[in-house]
Structures are given as C-alpha cells and as structure tokens.
CSV table of C-alpha atoms in Angstrom, one decimal:
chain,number,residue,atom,x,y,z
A,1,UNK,CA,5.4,16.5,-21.1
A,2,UNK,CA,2.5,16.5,-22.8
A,3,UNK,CA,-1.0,17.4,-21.7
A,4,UNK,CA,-2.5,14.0,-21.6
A,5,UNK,CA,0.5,12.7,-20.2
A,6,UNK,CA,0.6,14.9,-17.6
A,7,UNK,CA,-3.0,14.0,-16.6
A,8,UNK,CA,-2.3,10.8,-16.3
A,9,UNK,CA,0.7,11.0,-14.1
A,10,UNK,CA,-1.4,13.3,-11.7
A,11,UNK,CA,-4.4,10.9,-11.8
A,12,UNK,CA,-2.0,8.1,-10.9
A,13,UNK,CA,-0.5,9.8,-8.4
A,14,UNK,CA,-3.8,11.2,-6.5
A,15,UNK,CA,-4.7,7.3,-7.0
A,16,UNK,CA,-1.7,6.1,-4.8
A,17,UNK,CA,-2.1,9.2,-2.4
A,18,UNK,CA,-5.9,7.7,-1.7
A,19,UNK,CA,-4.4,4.0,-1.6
A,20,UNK,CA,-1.2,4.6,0.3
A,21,UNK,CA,-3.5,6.8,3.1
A,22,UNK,CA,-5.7,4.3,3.7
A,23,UNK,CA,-3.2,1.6,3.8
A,24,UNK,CA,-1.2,4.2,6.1
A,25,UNK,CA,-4.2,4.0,8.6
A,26,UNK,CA,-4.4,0.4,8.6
A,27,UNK,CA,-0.4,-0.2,9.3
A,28,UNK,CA,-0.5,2.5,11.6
A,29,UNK,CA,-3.3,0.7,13.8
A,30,UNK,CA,-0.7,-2.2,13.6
A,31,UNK,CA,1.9,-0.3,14.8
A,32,UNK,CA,-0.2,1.4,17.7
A,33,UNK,CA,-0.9,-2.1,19.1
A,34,UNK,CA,2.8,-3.1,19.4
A,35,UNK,CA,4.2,-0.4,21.0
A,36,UNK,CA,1.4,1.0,23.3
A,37,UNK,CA,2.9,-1.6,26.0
A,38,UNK,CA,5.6,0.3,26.2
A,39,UNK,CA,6.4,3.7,28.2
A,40,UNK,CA,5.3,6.7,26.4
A,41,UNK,CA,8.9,8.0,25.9
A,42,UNK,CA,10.1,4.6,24.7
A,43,UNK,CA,6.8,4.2,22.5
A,44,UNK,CA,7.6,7.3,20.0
A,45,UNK,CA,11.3,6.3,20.1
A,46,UNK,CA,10.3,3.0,19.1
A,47,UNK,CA,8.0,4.4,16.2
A,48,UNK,CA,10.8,6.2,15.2
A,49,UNK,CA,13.6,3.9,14.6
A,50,UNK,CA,10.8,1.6,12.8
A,51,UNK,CA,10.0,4.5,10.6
A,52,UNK,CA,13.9,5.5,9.9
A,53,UNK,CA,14.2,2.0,9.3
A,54,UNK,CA,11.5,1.5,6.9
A,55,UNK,CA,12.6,4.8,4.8
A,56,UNK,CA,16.1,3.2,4.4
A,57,UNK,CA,14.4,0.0,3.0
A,58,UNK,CA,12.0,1.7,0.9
A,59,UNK,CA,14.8,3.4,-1.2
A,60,UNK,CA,16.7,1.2,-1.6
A,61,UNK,CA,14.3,-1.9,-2.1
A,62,UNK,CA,13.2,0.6,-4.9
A,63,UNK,CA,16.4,1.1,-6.4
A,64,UNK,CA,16.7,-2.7,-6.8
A,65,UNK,CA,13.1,-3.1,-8.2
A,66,UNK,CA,13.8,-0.6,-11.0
A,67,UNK,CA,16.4,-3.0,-12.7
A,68,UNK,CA,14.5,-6.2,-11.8
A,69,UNK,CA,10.7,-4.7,-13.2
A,70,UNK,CA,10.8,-5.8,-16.6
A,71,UNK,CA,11.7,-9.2,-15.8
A,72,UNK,CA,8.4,-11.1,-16.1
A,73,UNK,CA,9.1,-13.6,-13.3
A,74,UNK,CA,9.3,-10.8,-11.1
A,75,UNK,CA,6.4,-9.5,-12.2
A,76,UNK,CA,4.3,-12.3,-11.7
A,77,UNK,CA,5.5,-12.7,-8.1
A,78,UNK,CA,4.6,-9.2,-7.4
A,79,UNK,CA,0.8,-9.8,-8.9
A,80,UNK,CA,0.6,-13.2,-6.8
A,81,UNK,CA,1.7,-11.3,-3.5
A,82,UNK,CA,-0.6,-8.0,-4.1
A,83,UNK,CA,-3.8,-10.7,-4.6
A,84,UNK,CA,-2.6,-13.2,-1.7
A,85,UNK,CA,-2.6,-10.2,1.1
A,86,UNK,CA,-5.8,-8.5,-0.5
A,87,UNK,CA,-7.4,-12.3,-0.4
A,88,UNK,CA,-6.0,-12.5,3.2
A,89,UNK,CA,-6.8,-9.3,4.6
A,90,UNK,CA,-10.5,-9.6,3.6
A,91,UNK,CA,-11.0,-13.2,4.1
A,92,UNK,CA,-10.0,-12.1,7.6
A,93,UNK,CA,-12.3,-9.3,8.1
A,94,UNK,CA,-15.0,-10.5,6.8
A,95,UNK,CA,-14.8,-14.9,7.5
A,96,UNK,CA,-12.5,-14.8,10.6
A,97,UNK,CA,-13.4,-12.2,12.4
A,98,UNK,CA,-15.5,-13.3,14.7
A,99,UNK,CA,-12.7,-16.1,15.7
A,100,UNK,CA,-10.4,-13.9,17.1
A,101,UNK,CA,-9.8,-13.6,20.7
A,102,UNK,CA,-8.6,-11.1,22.6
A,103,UNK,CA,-5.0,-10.7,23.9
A,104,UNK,CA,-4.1,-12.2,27.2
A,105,UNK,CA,-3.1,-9.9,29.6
A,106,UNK,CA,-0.7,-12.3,31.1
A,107,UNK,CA,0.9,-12.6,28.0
A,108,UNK,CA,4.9,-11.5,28.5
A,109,UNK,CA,5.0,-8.2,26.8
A,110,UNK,CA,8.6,-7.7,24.1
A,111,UNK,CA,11.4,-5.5,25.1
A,112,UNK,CA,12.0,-2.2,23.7
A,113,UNK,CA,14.6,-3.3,21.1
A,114,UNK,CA,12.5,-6.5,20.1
A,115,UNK,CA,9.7,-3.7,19.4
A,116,UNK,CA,11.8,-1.9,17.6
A,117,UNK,CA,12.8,-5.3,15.2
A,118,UNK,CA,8.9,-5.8,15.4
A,119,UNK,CA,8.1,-2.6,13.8
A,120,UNK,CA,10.8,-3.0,11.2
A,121,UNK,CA,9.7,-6.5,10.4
A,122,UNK,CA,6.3,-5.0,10.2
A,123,UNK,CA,7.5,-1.8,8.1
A,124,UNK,CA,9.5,-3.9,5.8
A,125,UNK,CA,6.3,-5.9,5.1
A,126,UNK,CA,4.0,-2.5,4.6
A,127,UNK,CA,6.8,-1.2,2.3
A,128,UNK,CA,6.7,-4.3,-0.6
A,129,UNK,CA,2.8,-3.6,-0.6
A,130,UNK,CA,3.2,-0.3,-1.6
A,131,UNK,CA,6.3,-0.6,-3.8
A,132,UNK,CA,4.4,-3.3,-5.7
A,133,UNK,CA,1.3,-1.4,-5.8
A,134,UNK,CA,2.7,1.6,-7.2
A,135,UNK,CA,5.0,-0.3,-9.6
A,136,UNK,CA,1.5,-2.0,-11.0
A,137,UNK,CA,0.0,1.2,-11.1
A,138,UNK,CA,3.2,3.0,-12.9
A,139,UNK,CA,4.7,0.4,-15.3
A,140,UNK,CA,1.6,1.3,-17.7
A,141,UNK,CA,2.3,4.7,-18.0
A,142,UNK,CA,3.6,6.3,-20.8
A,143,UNK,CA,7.8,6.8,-21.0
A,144,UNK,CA,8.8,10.5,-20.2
A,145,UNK,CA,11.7,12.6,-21.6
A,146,UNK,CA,13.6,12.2,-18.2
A,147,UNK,CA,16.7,9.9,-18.3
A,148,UNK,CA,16.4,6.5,-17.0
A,149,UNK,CA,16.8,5.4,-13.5
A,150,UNK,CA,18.4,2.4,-13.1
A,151,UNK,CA,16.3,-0.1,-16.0
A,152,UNK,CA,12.8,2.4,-15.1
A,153,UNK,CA,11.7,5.2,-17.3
A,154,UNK,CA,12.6,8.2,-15.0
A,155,UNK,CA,8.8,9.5,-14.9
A,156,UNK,CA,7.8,6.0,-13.9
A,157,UNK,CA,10.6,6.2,-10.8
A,158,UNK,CA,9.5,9.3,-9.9
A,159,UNK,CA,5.8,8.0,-9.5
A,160,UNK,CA,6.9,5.0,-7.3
A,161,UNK,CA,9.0,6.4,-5.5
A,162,UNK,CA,6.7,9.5,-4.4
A,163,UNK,CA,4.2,7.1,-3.4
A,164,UNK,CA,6.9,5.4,-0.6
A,165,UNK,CA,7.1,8.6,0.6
A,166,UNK,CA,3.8,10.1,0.8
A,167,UNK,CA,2.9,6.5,2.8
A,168,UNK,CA,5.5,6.9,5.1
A,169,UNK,CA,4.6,10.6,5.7
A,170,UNK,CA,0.8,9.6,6.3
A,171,UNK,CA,2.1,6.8,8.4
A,172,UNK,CA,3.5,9.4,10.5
A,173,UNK,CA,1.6,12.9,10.7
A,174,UNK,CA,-1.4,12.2,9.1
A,175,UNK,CA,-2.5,8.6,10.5
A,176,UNK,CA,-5.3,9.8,12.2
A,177,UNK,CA,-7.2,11.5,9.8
A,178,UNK,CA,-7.5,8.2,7.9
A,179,UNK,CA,-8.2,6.2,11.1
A,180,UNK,CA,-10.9,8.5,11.9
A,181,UNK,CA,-12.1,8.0,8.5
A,182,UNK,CA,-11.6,3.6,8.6
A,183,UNK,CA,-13.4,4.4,11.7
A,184,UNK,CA,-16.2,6.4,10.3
A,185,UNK,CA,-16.8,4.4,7.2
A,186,UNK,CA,-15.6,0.9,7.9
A,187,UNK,CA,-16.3,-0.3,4.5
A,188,UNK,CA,-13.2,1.4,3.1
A,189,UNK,CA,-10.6,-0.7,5.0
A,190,UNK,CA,-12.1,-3.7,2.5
A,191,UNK,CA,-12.2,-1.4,-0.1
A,192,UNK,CA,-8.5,-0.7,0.2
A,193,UNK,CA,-7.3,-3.9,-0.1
A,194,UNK,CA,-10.1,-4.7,-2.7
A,195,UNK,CA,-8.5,-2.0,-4.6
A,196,UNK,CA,-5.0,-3.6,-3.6
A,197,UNK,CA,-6.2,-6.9,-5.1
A,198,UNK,CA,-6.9,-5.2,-8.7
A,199,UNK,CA,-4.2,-3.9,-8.8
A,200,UNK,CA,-2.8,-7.0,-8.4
A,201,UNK,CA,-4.8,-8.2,-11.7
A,202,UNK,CA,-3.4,-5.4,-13.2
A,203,UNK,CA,-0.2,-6.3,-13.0
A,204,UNK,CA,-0.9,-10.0,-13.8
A,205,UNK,CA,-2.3,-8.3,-17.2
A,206,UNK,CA,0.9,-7.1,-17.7
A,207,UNK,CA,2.7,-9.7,-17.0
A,208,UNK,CA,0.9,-11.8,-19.2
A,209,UNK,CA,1.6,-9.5,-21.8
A,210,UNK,CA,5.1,-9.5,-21.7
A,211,UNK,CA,7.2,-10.3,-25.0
A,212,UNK,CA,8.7,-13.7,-23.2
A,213,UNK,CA,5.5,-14.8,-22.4
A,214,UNK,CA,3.0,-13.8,-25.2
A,215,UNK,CA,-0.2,-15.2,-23.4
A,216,UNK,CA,-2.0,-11.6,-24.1
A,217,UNK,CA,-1.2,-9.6,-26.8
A,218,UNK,CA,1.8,-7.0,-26.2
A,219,UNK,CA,0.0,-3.8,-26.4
A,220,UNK,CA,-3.2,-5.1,-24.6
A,221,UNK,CA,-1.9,-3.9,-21.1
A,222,UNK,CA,-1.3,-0.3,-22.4
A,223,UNK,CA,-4.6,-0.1,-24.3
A,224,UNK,CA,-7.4,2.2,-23.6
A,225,UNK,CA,-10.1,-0.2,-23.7
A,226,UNK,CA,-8.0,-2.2,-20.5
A,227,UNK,CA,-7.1,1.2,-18.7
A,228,UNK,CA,-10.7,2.4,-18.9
A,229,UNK,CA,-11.7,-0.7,-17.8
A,230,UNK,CA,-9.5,-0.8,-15.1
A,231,UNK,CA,-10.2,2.9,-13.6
A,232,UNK,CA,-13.7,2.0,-14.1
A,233,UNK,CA,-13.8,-1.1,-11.8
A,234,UNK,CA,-10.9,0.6,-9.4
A,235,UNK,CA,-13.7,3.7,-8.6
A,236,UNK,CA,-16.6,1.3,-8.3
A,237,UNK,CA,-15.2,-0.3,-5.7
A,238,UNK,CA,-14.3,2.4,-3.7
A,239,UNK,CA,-17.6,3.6,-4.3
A,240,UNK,CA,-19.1,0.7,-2.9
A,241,UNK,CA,-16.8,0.5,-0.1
A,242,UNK,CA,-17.9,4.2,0.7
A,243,UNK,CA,-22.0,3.8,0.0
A,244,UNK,CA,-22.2,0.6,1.5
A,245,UNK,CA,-20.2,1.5,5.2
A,246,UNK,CA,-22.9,2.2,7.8
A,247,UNK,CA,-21.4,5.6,9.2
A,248,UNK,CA,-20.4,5.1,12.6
A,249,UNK,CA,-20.9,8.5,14.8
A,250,UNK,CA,-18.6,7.7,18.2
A,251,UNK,CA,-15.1,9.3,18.8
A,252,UNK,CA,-12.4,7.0,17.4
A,253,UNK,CA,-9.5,5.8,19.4
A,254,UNK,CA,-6.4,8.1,18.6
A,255,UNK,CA,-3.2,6.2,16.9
A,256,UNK,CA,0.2,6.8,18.4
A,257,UNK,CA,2.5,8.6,16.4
C-alpha cells in the first residue's frame, strides 16, 4: 500500500474513531436511562445481551451492505437517513428542548426481557448510523490490493467494519470518557451529528455521481478539489462545536456499563 494511501486510510479511520466515540457517548446515555430502573445485577445483564446482540447485527448487517453498496438506490437511502437523524437530533436539541417534560414516576417501568428487546431495538438503530457513516466515509477511498469482500474492495471492508467495532467497544469500556467530555463541552454532541449530517452529503455526492445516474460527473466524488473540501468543512465544524461550547466545570453523572 502506498504511502498516500496509507495516510488516507489512517486519516479516515482516526475520523470514525472521533465520530463513532462521541456517538458511543450519546447511545450510551440512551442506554443508561433504560435500564437504570432495573436491579443493578439485572442492569449489566441487560447491557450485555443488548451489546451481544448488537455485535451479531453489526456483522452481519455489514456483510449484506458490501454486496448492496454500489447500488445507487441504496445509496441514496443511506444519504437520506444519515441527514434525517442529524436534522432530527439537532432540531431537538436545539428547537425542542425546552418542550420536554420529565418522566412520570408513576409511569409502569418494562420488564427485564422487554429491556433487553429495548436495547436491541435501540442498538440495531445505533448500528445503521454507524455502518452508513463509515460506508460514506470509505466508499471514496482508493481500492487496495486485498481481495474483495463480498461486492467491497477489501481495504474498504476493513475500514467499515473496524469502525462497528471500535463503537461498540467505546459503547462499552470507554463511554465515560466521552460523556465526561459531551458533559464538559456540550457543543460537541451537535457537532457530532453536524458532522453525521455531512457525511450524509457526502454520500449524496456520491450517489449522484454514480454511472446510472450521471447527475455529477463520475470522478467528481473522488476528486481532490471535493475531498479537500469536504475535510475542510468536516474539521470546521468540530472546531466550532469545540470553541463555541461554554466549558461546564461540575462532576458529570457516571453512565452504566
């Protein structure tokens, strides 16, 4: 692998590590609040199963993508998703906020196996966003030497499917550094799914540039002009989500794990 190549790969990889850990921290807050009604014993169990669960999916939803990736319409589904949850998630956080009530406390609390199907509703959910985001990321990347994996340039699966697993492993052992961090410097937690919501456009570049659909030309999605661009915009607004968060100084709530 060449040089450049290989600098790209790494820079796309760091890239998802930074995305996938603060997405990590945001799921993980989710999944916190759905078990901590539950016995402590039952509560890691719980996170557990959801977790095994959510690994299964993951690898094989991933298997499945890599034949269906170059299809455009799948494609363009993916973009659509990856801008409606960024769109979502900040609309909430920043329109809706101040609309939501808290939880009633009379409110019948689920069992412990309708927690468990919770959390791997919920995990199933987490897992499409970062399979999609990682594909959008990866499907621009140069082909490797490394034989195919199902339709997916091996280098290219390799790259997705490390960042499944580096989310599910922040999900678990390293939630709370990155919930200390949301905590710290709120601003990120936009940021994320700002960044989530370009990525989105990134992949609705490429889409457009697909052979069957000819809207943009071919190579525009691979050129250096768009992928400077794109970096370019991707750091300033994790910049600003950094430099514009007031710094919070009180002890965060820990996460469950």
């Amino acid at each position: 692998m060449e040089l450049t190549m290989l600098m790209e790969y790494g820079w796309v990889l760091l890239l998802l590590i930074a995305i996938e850990g603060l997405l990590a921290a945001d799921n993980a807050l989710v999944l916190a609040i759905m078990v901590k009604h539950l016995p402590e014993e039952q509560r890691k169990k719980a996170l557990f199963y959801g977790l095994a669960g959510a690994f299964v999916f993951r690898f094989g939803s991933l298997f499945a993508i890599s034949f269906l990736v170059d299809v455009w319409q799948v494609q363009a589904i993916g973009a659509l998703y990856l801008l409606f949850i960024a769109a979502n998630h900040i609309l909430r956080k920043l329109v809706f906020k101040k609309q939501e009530k808290d939880e009633d406390p009379n409110k019948k609390k689920s069992g412990f196996w309708a927690t468990v199907l919770k959390i791997e509703l919920a995990d199933i959910a987490f897992a499409v966003d970062s399979i999609l985001a990682a594909v959008a990321l990866a499907v621009t990347l140069p082909n490797t030497n490394l034989p195919p994996i199902g339709g997916l340039d091996g280098g290219k699966f390799l790259i997705i499917f490390a960042g499944g697993i580096i989310g599910l492993v922040i999900m678990r052992f390293a939630a709370n550094f990155f919930v200390d961090l949301l905590h710290k410097r709120p601003g990120l937690e936009i940021a994320a799914f700002g960044i989530v919501g370009w990525v989105g456009v990134k992949l609705s570049i490429y889409t457009l540039s697909h052979p069957e659909l000819a809207v943009l030309p071919e190579g525009f999605a691979k050129s250096p002009e768009w992928k400077i661009t794109f970096y370019a915009v991707l750091v300033g607004i994790a910049a600003a989500g950094w430099f514009l968060s007031k710094e919070k100084k009180e002890e965060p709530s820990e996460v469950s794990q």
